[in-house]
mmCIF file of C-alpha atoms in Angstrom:
data_model
loop_
_atom_site.group_PDB
_atom_site.id
_atom_site.type_symbol
_atom_site.label_atom_id
_atom_site.label_comp_id
_atom_site.label_asym_id
_atom_site.label_seq_id
_atom_site.Cartn_x
_atom_site.Cartn_y
_atom_site.Cartn_z
ATOM 1 C CA MET B 1 39.612 -62.260 -102.517
ATOM 2 C CA HIS B 2 38.565 -59.919 -105.329
ATOM 3 C CA LYS B 3 35.591 -62.157 -106.108
ATOM 4 C CA LEU B 4 34.499 -61.994 -102.465
ATOM 5 C CA LEU B 5 34.574 -58.162 -102.434
ATOM 6 C CA LEU B 6 32.613 -58.086 -105.667
ATOM 7 C CA LEU B 7 29.941 -60.364 -104.228
ATOM 8 C CA LEU B 8 29.649 -58.197 -101.125
ATOM 9 C CA ALA B 9 29.373 -54.985 -103.139
ATOM 10 C CA PHE B 10 26.929 -56.347 -105.711
ATOM 11 C CA PRO B 11 23.688 -55.593 -103.806
ATOM 12 C CA PHE B 12 24.769 -51.968 -103.297
ATOM 13 C CA LEU B 13 25.821 -51.541 -106.926
ATOM 14 C CA PHE B 14 22.574 -53.093 -108.119
ATOM 15 C CA ALA B 15 20.464 -50.704 -105.977
ATOM 16 C CA LEU B 16 22.505 -47.754 -107.193
ATOM 17 C CA ALA B 17 22.056 -48.779 -110.828
ATOM 18 C CA CYS B 18 18.312 -49.127 -110.365
ATOM 19 C CA SER B 19 17.892 -45.717 -108.694
ATOM 20 C CA PRO B 20 16.430 -43.016 -110.954
ATOM 21 C CA VAL B 21 18.873 -40.350 -112.064
ATOM 22 C CA GLY B 22 18.764 -37.292 -109.764
ATOM 23 C CA GLU B 23 16.825 -38.971 -106.944
ATOM 24 C CA VAL B 24 17.474 -37.364 -103.534
ATOM 25 C CA ILE B 25 18.388 -39.865 -100.868
ATOM 26 C CA VAL B 26 17.261 -38.718 -97.403
ATOM 27 C CA VAL B 27 19.575 -39.697 -94.590
ATOM 28 C CA PRO B 28 17.617 -40.009 -91.307
ATOM 29 C CA GLY B 29 18.679 -37.536 -88.588
ATOM 30 C CA ASN B 30 20.629 -35.351 -91.011
ATOM 31 C CA GLU B 31 18.676 -32.100 -90.345
ATOM 32 C CA SER B 32 20.190 -28.633 -90.554
ATOM 33 C CA PRO B 33 20.346 -26.719 -87.244
ATOM 34 C CA PRO B 34 17.747 -23.970 -86.705
ATOM 35 C CA ASP B 35 18.712 -20.403 -87.608
ATOM 36 C CA LEU B 36 19.063 -18.565 -84.283
ATOM 37 C CA THR B 37 19.941 -15.215 -85.810
ATOM 38 C CA VAL B 38 17.608 -12.520 -84.458
ATOM 39 C CA PRO B 39 16.235 -10.626 -87.483
ATOM 40 C CA GLY B 40 17.022 -6.929 -87.788
ATOM 41 C CA VAL B 41 13.344 -5.980 -87.646
ATOM 42 C CA VAL B 42 13.008 -7.731 -84.267
ATOM 43 C CA GLN B 43 16.032 -5.862 -82.924
ATOM 44 C CA GLU B 44 14.679 -2.531 -84.168
ATOM 45 C CA ASN B 45 11.271 -3.215 -82.625
ATOM 46 C CA PHE B 46 12.988 -4.017 -79.340
ATOM 47 C CA VAL B 47 14.842 -0.695 -79.276
ATOM 48 C CA ASN B 48 11.671 1.214 -80.154
ATOM 49 C CA ARG B 49 9.716 -0.537 -77.399
ATOM 50 C CA VAL B 50 12.420 0.145 -74.787
ATOM 51 C CA TYR B 51 12.425 3.869 -75.569
ATOM 52 C CA ILE B 52 8.646 4.125 -75.671
ATOM 53 C CA SER B 53 8.257 2.151 -72.422
ATOM 54 C CA LEU B 54 10.870 4.140 -70.507
ATOM 55 C CA LEU B 55 10.842 7.588 -72.087
ATOM 56 C CA GLY B 56 7.465 7.739 -73.797
ATOM 57 C CA ARG B 57 9.010 8.341 -77.228
ATOM 58 C CA LYS B 58 10.782 6.563 -80.055
ATOM 59 C CA PRO B 59 14.581 6.779 -80.240
ATOM 60 C CA GLU B 60 16.178 9.416 -82.409
ATOM 61 C CA SER B 61 18.145 8.207 -85.445
ATOM 62 C CA GLN B 62 21.492 8.366 -83.651
ATOM 63 C CA GLU B 63 20.114 6.564 -80.598
ATOM 64 C CA LEU B 64 18.534 3.870 -82.747
ATOM 65 C CA ASN B 65 21.694 3.275 -84.783
ATOM 66 C CA SER B 66 23.861 3.128 -81.668
ATOM 67 C CA ALA B 67 21.570 0.596 -79.986
ATOM 68 C CA LEU B 68 21.265 -1.532 -83.114
ATOM 69 C CA GLY B 69 25.046 -1.556 -83.456
ATOM 70 C CA GLN B 70 25.376 -2.983 -79.942
ATOM 71 C CA LEU B 71 22.677 -5.577 -80.544
ATOM 72 C CA SER B 72 23.821 -6.770 -83.968
ATOM 73 C CA GLN B 73 27.383 -7.406 -82.782
ATOM 74 C CA ALA B 74 26.106 -9.850 -80.158
ATOM 75 C CA ASN B 75 23.042 -11.178 -82.017
ATOM 76 C CA ALA B 76 20.793 -9.363 -79.510
ATOM 77 C CA SER B 77 22.074 -11.408 -76.577
ATOM 78 C CA ALA B 78 20.623 -10.790 -73.124
ATOM 79 C CA SER B 79 23.772 -8.923 -72.069
ATOM 80 C CA ALA B 80 23.594 -6.692 -75.157
ATOM 81 C CA ARG B 81 19.927 -5.978 -74.493
ATOM 82 C CA LYS B 82 20.726 -5.117 -70.887
ATOM 83 C CA LYS B 83 23.336 -2.592 -71.997
ATOM 84 C CA VAL B 84 20.797 -0.892 -74.261
ATOM 85 C CA VAL B 85 18.269 -0.763 -71.414
ATOM 86 C CA LEU B 86 20.799 0.632 -68.917
ATOM 87 C CA ASP B 87 21.836 3.332 -71.393
ATOM 88 C CA VAL B 88 18.221 4.496 -71.560
ATOM 89 C CA LEU B 89 17.720 4.290 -67.781
ATOM 90 C CA ARG B 90 20.663 6.669 -67.303
ATOM 91 C CA GLN B 91 18.880 9.414 -69.207
ATOM 92 C CA ARG B 92 17.333 12.167 -67.084
ATOM 93 C CA ALA B 93 14.163 11.884 -69.141
ATOM 94 C CA TYR B 94 13.503 8.457 -67.588
ATOM 95 C CA LYS B 95 13.197 9.781 -64.035
ATOM 96 C CA ASP B 96 11.372 12.840 -65.327
ATOM 97 C CA ARG B 97 8.752 10.520 -66.755
ATOM 98 C CA LEU B 98 8.465 8.468 -63.552
ATOM 99 C CA TYR B 99 7.956 11.639 -61.520
ATOM 100 C CA ASN B 100 5.397 13.106 -63.908
ATOM 101 C CA THR B 101 3.482 9.827 -64.138
ATOM 102 C CA ALA B 102 3.192 9.726 -60.338
ATOM 103 C CA ARG B 103 2.184 13.394 -60.228
ATOM 104 C CA ILE B 104 -0.509 12.892 -62.853
ATOM 105 C CA ASP B 105 -1.876 9.667 -61.352
ATOM 106 C CA LEU B 106 -1.825 10.722 -57.702
ATOM 107 C CA LEU B 107 -2.261 14.511 -57.736
ATOM 108 C CA ASN B 108 -4.453 15.025 -60.798
ATOM 109 C CA ASN B 109 -1.609 16.655 -62.734
ATOM 110 C CA VAL B 110 -0.893 19.385 -60.177
ATOM 111 C CA ASP B 111 2.320 21.099 -61.304
ATOM 112 C CA THR B 112 5.158 22.721 -59.372
ATOM 113 C CA ALA B 113 3.697 26.215 -59.845
ATOM 114 C CA GLU B 114 0.442 25.171 -58.183
ATOM 115 C CA ILE B 115 2.324 23.546 -55.307
ATOM 116 C CA ALA B 116 4.295 26.785 -54.847
ATOM 117 C CA ASN B 117 1.043 28.754 -54.846
ATOM 118 C CA PHE B 118 -0.435 26.579 -52.089
ATOM 119 C CA LEU B 119 2.754 27.055 -50.087
ATOM 120 C CA PHE B 120 2.422 30.828 -50.501
ATOM 121 C CA VAL B 121 -1.183 30.769 -49.256
ATOM 122 C CA PHE B 122 -0.282 28.763 -46.142
ATOM 123 C CA ASN B 123 2.702 31.003 -45.395
ATOM 124 C CA GLN B 124 0.475 34.067 -45.677
ATOM 125 C CA ALA B 125 -1.990 32.474 -43.270
ATOM 126 C CA LEU B 126 0.874 31.874 -40.876
ATOM 127 C CA GLN B 127 1.376 35.657 -40.623
ATOM 128 C CA ASP B 128 -2.314 36.468 -40.227
ATOM 129 C CA PRO B 129 -3.326 37.112 -36.577
ATOM 130 C CA GLN B 130 -6.777 35.579 -37.078
ATOM 131 C CA TYR B 131 -5.164 32.176 -37.700
ATOM 132 C CA GLN B 132 -2.838 32.202 -34.678
ATOM 133 C CA SER B 133 -4.813 29.473 -32.953
ATOM 134 C CA PHE B 134 -4.165 27.223 -35.963
ATOM 135 C CA ILE B 135 -0.415 27.815 -36.201
ATOM 136 C CA TYR B 136 0.419 24.174 -35.440
ATOM 137 C CA LEU B 137 -1.866 22.883 -38.222
ATOM 138 C CA ILE B 138 -0.614 25.488 -40.706
ATOM 139 C CA GLU B 139 3.023 24.662 -39.995
ATOM 140 C CA PHE B 140 2.200 20.951 -40.347
ATOM 141 C CA GLU B 141 0.730 21.531 -43.831
ATOM 142 C CA ILE B 142 3.652 23.773 -44.839
ATOM 143 C CA ASN B 143 6.142 21.048 -43.876
ATOM 144 C CA ARG B 144 4.276 18.465 -45.941
ATOM 145 C CA LEU B 145 4.053 20.771 -48.967
ATOM 146 C CA GLU B 146 7.745 21.654 -48.693
ATOM 147 C CA GLU B 147 8.579 17.948 -48.753
ATOM 148 C CA LEU B 148 6.380 17.535 -51.824
ATOM 149 C CA SER B 149 7.967 20.550 -53.524
ATOM 150 C CA ALA B 150 11.465 19.137 -52.901
ATOM 151 C CA ALA B 151 10.513 15.667 -54.163
ATOM 152 C CA ALA B 152 11.132 16.375 -57.857
ATOM 153 C CA PRO B 153 14.758 17.593 -57.646
ATOM 154 C CA GLN B 154 15.623 15.036 -54.964
ATOM 155 C CA PHE B 155 14.170 12.154 -56.975
ATOM 156 C CA LEU B 156 15.951 13.273 -60.144
ATOM 157 C CA ARG B 157 19.268 13.431 -58.249
ATOM 158 C CA GLY B 158 18.702 9.996 -56.763
ATOM 159 C CA ASP B 159 18.480 11.277 -53.181
ATOM 160 C CA ILE B 160 15.103 9.560 -52.654
ATOM 161 C CA ASP B 161 13.709 6.353 -54.171
ATOM 162 C CA LYS B 162 10.348 5.667 -55.768
ATOM 163 C CA ALA B 163 8.719 4.557 -52.512
ATOM 164 C CA GLU B 164 9.669 7.851 -50.834
ATOM 165 C CA LEU B 165 8.390 9.745 -53.878
ATOM 166 C CA HIS B 166 5.077 7.916 -53.523
ATOM 167 C CA ARG B 167 4.934 8.715 -49.796
ATOM 168 C CA ARG B 168 5.310 12.429 -50.447
ATOM 169 C CA MET B 169 2.766 12.352 -53.257
ATOM 170 C CA VAL B 170 0.042 11.044 -50.941
ATOM 171 C CA ASN B 171 1.068 12.750 -47.686
ATOM 172 C CA ASN B 172 0.006 16.330 -48.331
ATOM 173 C CA ASN B 173 -3.007 18.622 -48.306
ATOM 174 C CA LEU B 174 -3.527 18.335 -52.072
ATOM 175 C CA TYR B 175 -3.975 14.562 -51.973
ATOM 176 C CA ASP B 176 -6.235 14.911 -48.933
ATOM 177 C CA GLU B 177 -8.453 17.333 -50.844
ATOM 178 C CA ILE B 178 -8.706 14.913 -53.772
ATOM 179 C CA ASN B 179 -9.508 11.963 -51.488
ATOM 180 C CA MET B 180 -11.488 13.586 -48.683
ATOM 181 C CA GLY B 181 -12.009 11.582 -45.524
ATOM 182 C CA THR B 182 -9.997 8.777 -43.956
ATOM 183 C CA GLN B 183 -11.868 5.969 -45.685
ATOM 184 C CA ASN B 184 -11.357 7.465 -49.149
ATOM 185 C CA PHE B 185 -7.688 8.039 -48.349
ATOM 186 C CA VAL B 186 -7.157 4.398 -47.342
ATOM 187 C CA LEU B 187 -9.067 3.033 -50.336
ATOM 188 C CA SER B 188 -7.178 5.292 -52.738
ATOM 189 C CA VAL B 189 -3.753 4.306 -51.384
ATOM 190 C CA PHE B 190 -4.615 0.603 -51.632
ATOM 191 C CA GLU B 191 -5.910 0.992 -55.179
ATOM 192 C CA HIS B 192 -2.958 3.070 -56.387
ATOM 193 C CA PHE B 193 -0.144 1.081 -54.812
ATOM 194 C CA LEU B 194 -1.497 -2.447 -54.305
ATOM 195 C CA ASN B 195 -3.869 -2.662 -57.280
ATOM 196 C CA ARG B 196 -6.667 -3.878 -55.039
ATOM 197 C CA TYR B 197 -9.115 -2.767 -52.385
ATOM 198 C CA PRO B 198 -8.499 -3.694 -48.748
ATOM 199 C CA THR B 199 -10.378 -6.509 -47.091
ATOM 200 C CA GLN B 200 -12.977 -5.448 -44.558
ATOM 201 C CA ALA B 201 -10.587 -6.226 -41.687
ATOM 202 C CA GLU B 202 -7.731 -4.328 -43.369
ATOM 203 C CA GLU B 203 -9.947 -1.334 -44.036
ATOM 204 C CA GLN B 204 -11.103 -1.125 -40.421
ATOM 205 C CA GLN B 205 -7.593 -1.405 -38.986
ATOM 206 C CA CYS B 206 -6.067 1.066 -41.453
ATOM 207 C CA ILE B 207 -8.781 3.659 -40.819
ATOM 208 C CA LEU B 208 -8.205 3.374 -37.080
ATOM 209 C CA MET B 209 -4.460 3.800 -37.552
ATOM 210 C CA VAL B 210 -4.751 6.814 -39.858
ATOM 211 C CA ASP B 211 -7.135 8.459 -37.395
ATOM 212 C CA GLY B 212 -4.611 8.102 -34.567
ATOM 213 C CA THR B 213 -5.696 4.912 -32.827
ATOM 214 C CA ASN B 214 -3.256 2.072 -32.245
ATOM 215 C CA ALA B 215 -3.986 -0.618 -34.843
ATOM 216 C CA ILE B 216 -2.300 -3.284 -36.974
ATOM 217 C CA ALA B 217 -1.648 -3.115 -40.721
ATOM 218 C CA PHE B 218 0.344 -5.724 -42.657
ATOM 219 C CA GLY B 219 1.360 -7.334 -39.384
ATOM 220 C CA LYS B 220 2.792 -4.166 -37.815
ATOM 221 C CA GLU B 221 1.480 -1.725 -35.238
ATOM 222 C CA GLY B 222 0.994 1.988 -35.784
ATOM 223 C CA SER B 223 -1.116 4.914 -34.608
ATOM 224 C CA SER B 224 -0.906 7.672 -37.250
ATOM 225 C CA LYS B 225 -1.150 8.391 -40.961
ATOM 226 C CA GLU B 226 2.646 8.541 -41.108
ATOM 227 C CA ASP B 227 2.881 5.098 -39.472
ATOM 228 C CA PHE B 228 0.355 3.707 -41.936
ATOM 229 C CA LEU B 229 2.293 4.985 -44.950
ATOM 230 C CA ASP B 230 5.639 3.804 -43.584
ATOM 231 C CA ILE B 231 4.247 0.324 -42.946
ATOM 232 C CA LEU B 232 2.496 0.044 -46.317
ATOM 233 C CA LEU B 233 5.389 1.386 -48.399
ATOM 234 C CA ASN B 234 7.806 -1.026 -46.715
ATOM 235 C CA SER B 235 5.551 -4.056 -47.083
ATOM 236 C CA ASP B 236 5.814 -6.918 -49.554
ATOM 237 C CA ALA B 237 2.294 -5.967 -50.667
ATOM 238 C CA TYR B 238 3.660 -2.657 -51.983
ATOM 239 C CA LEU B 239 6.529 -4.409 -53.787
ATOM 240 C CA GLU B 240 4.072 -6.886 -55.314
ATOM 241 C CA GLY B 241 1.931 -4.009 -56.515
ATOM 242 C CA GLN B 242 4.924 -2.444 -58.255
ATOM 243 C CA VAL B 243 5.884 -5.756 -59.895
ATOM 244 C CA PHE B 244 2.287 -6.208 -61.031
ATOM 245 C CA ASP B 245 2.319 -2.732 -62.624
ATOM 246 C CA MET B 246 5.568 -3.467 -64.468
ATOM 247 C CA TYR B 247 4.300 -6.698 -66.031
ATOM 248 C CA GLU B 248 1.062 -5.037 -67.131
ATOM 249 C CA ALA B 249 2.874 -2.030 -68.611
ATOM 250 C CA LEU B 250 5.706 -3.915 -70.342
ATOM 251 C CA LEU B 251 4.289 -7.342 -71.239
ATOM 252 C CA PHE B 252 0.564 -6.505 -71.206
ATOM 253 C CA ARG B 253 -0.244 -9.358 -68.839
ATOM 254 C CA VAL B 254 -0.298 -10.160 -65.146
ATOM 255 C CA PRO B 255 2.755 -11.925 -63.698
ATOM 256 C CA LEU B 256 2.647 -15.632 -62.969
ATOM 257 C CA SER B 257 2.925 -16.667 -59.325
ATOM 258 C CA ALA B 258 6.596 -17.618 -59.740
ATOM 259 C CA GLU B 259 7.323 -14.342 -61.554
ATOM 260 C CA MET B 260 5.608 -12.338 -58.830
ATOM 261 C CA ALA B 261 7.573 -14.132 -56.109
ATOM 262 C CA GLU B 262 10.880 -13.735 -57.950
ATOM 263 C CA GLY B 263 10.285 -10.079 -58.784
ATOM 264 C CA THR B 264 9.217 -9.211 -55.245
ATOM 265 C CA LEU B 265 12.258 -10.972 -53.771
ATOM 266 C CA ARG B 266 14.609 -9.160 -56.145
ATOM 267 C CA TYR B 267 12.968 -5.821 -55.322
ATOM 268 C CA ARG B 268 13.318 -6.536 -51.608
ATOM 269 C CA GLN B 269 16.983 -7.559 -51.948
ATOM 270 C CA THR B 270 18.103 -4.710 -54.210
ATOM 271 C CA GLN B 271 15.711 -1.983 -53.000
ATOM 272 C CA ALA B 272 15.864 -0.857 -56.636
ATOM 273 C CA TYR B 273 12.803 -0.513 -58.855
ATOM 274 C CA ASP B 274 15.072 -0.285 -61.910
ATOM 275 C CA SER B 275 16.603 -3.721 -61.252
ATOM 276 C CA VAL B 276 13.265 -5.508 -61.555
ATOM 277 C CA LEU B 277 12.337 -3.344 -64.531
ATOM 278 C CA THR B 278 15.574 -4.293 -66.307
ATOM 279 C CA ASP B 279 15.024 -8.011 -65.649
ATOM 280 C CA ILE B 280 11.696 -7.831 -67.482
ATOM 281 C CA LEU B 281 12.987 -5.721 -70.369
ATOM 282 C CA VAL B 282 15.809 -8.147 -71.239
ATOM 283 C CA THR B 283 13.553 -11.219 -71.444
ATOM 284 C CA ASP B 284 12.974 -13.003 -74.751
ATOM 285 C CA GLU B 285 9.279 -12.283 -74.271
ATOM 286 C CA PHE B 286 9.835 -8.534 -74.362
ATOM 287 C CA LEU B 287 12.256 -8.978 -77.281
ATOM 288 C CA GLY B 288 9.474 -10.796 -79.115
ATOM 289 C CA TRP B 289 11.692 -13.690 -80.189
#
């Protein structure tokens, strides 16, 4: 029996004796698992990018340390990233920035003092006898400017959403003066909110509607500027335009077809701009890992 074991072991012992001292024997398939730890520099870059994207500034030391503490404990998991993002979204400065960006883009940086001054001028005209025949038009413009003036505090409190903020930004005398004429108004609204110009058929129908004629836009009927804005700002085209803007601003690229469809559906279901924004910010692509 012992001789049999020796004969069986001999080839192995012979190979071992012939192997050079210190030779490394590679065992197939015995590879170490990849290191999935997210480096600290990647986590720090993520926090910096979130603050810059949402607030327009880098985090302060305390904010940075707090965010990094949350991320490091969970190896920058998606849930940890989401918590960091939500903490930033809760800051007043976030909505301040959204409001000011809209004001700058749509109203050429007109501030609250200038809006108040226009309101004063219209109210003075309301008391002037020579303008009595235009009272209806003056009151109409005052109502629109009052809505615009109230937009900032109402948006910051959460009383109105981003779509309503956009409606007020383009439905006033100031925006009309910047984009004089119905055609310029329609083209400007399409470019700002949908990131494209209207087709010839869309342009014709929208102009008719804004000018008070019954027409169809985005599959719905209307016969006024207010109808046109209500239809556009409640359309999937508007939601797609917002999703497009988010991908360009955060990931510096246009969304893929599937991403556009998913983002638009989520926006429609939640009616919350911040929900879609958060989904993009917690992706591995934004993390850079």
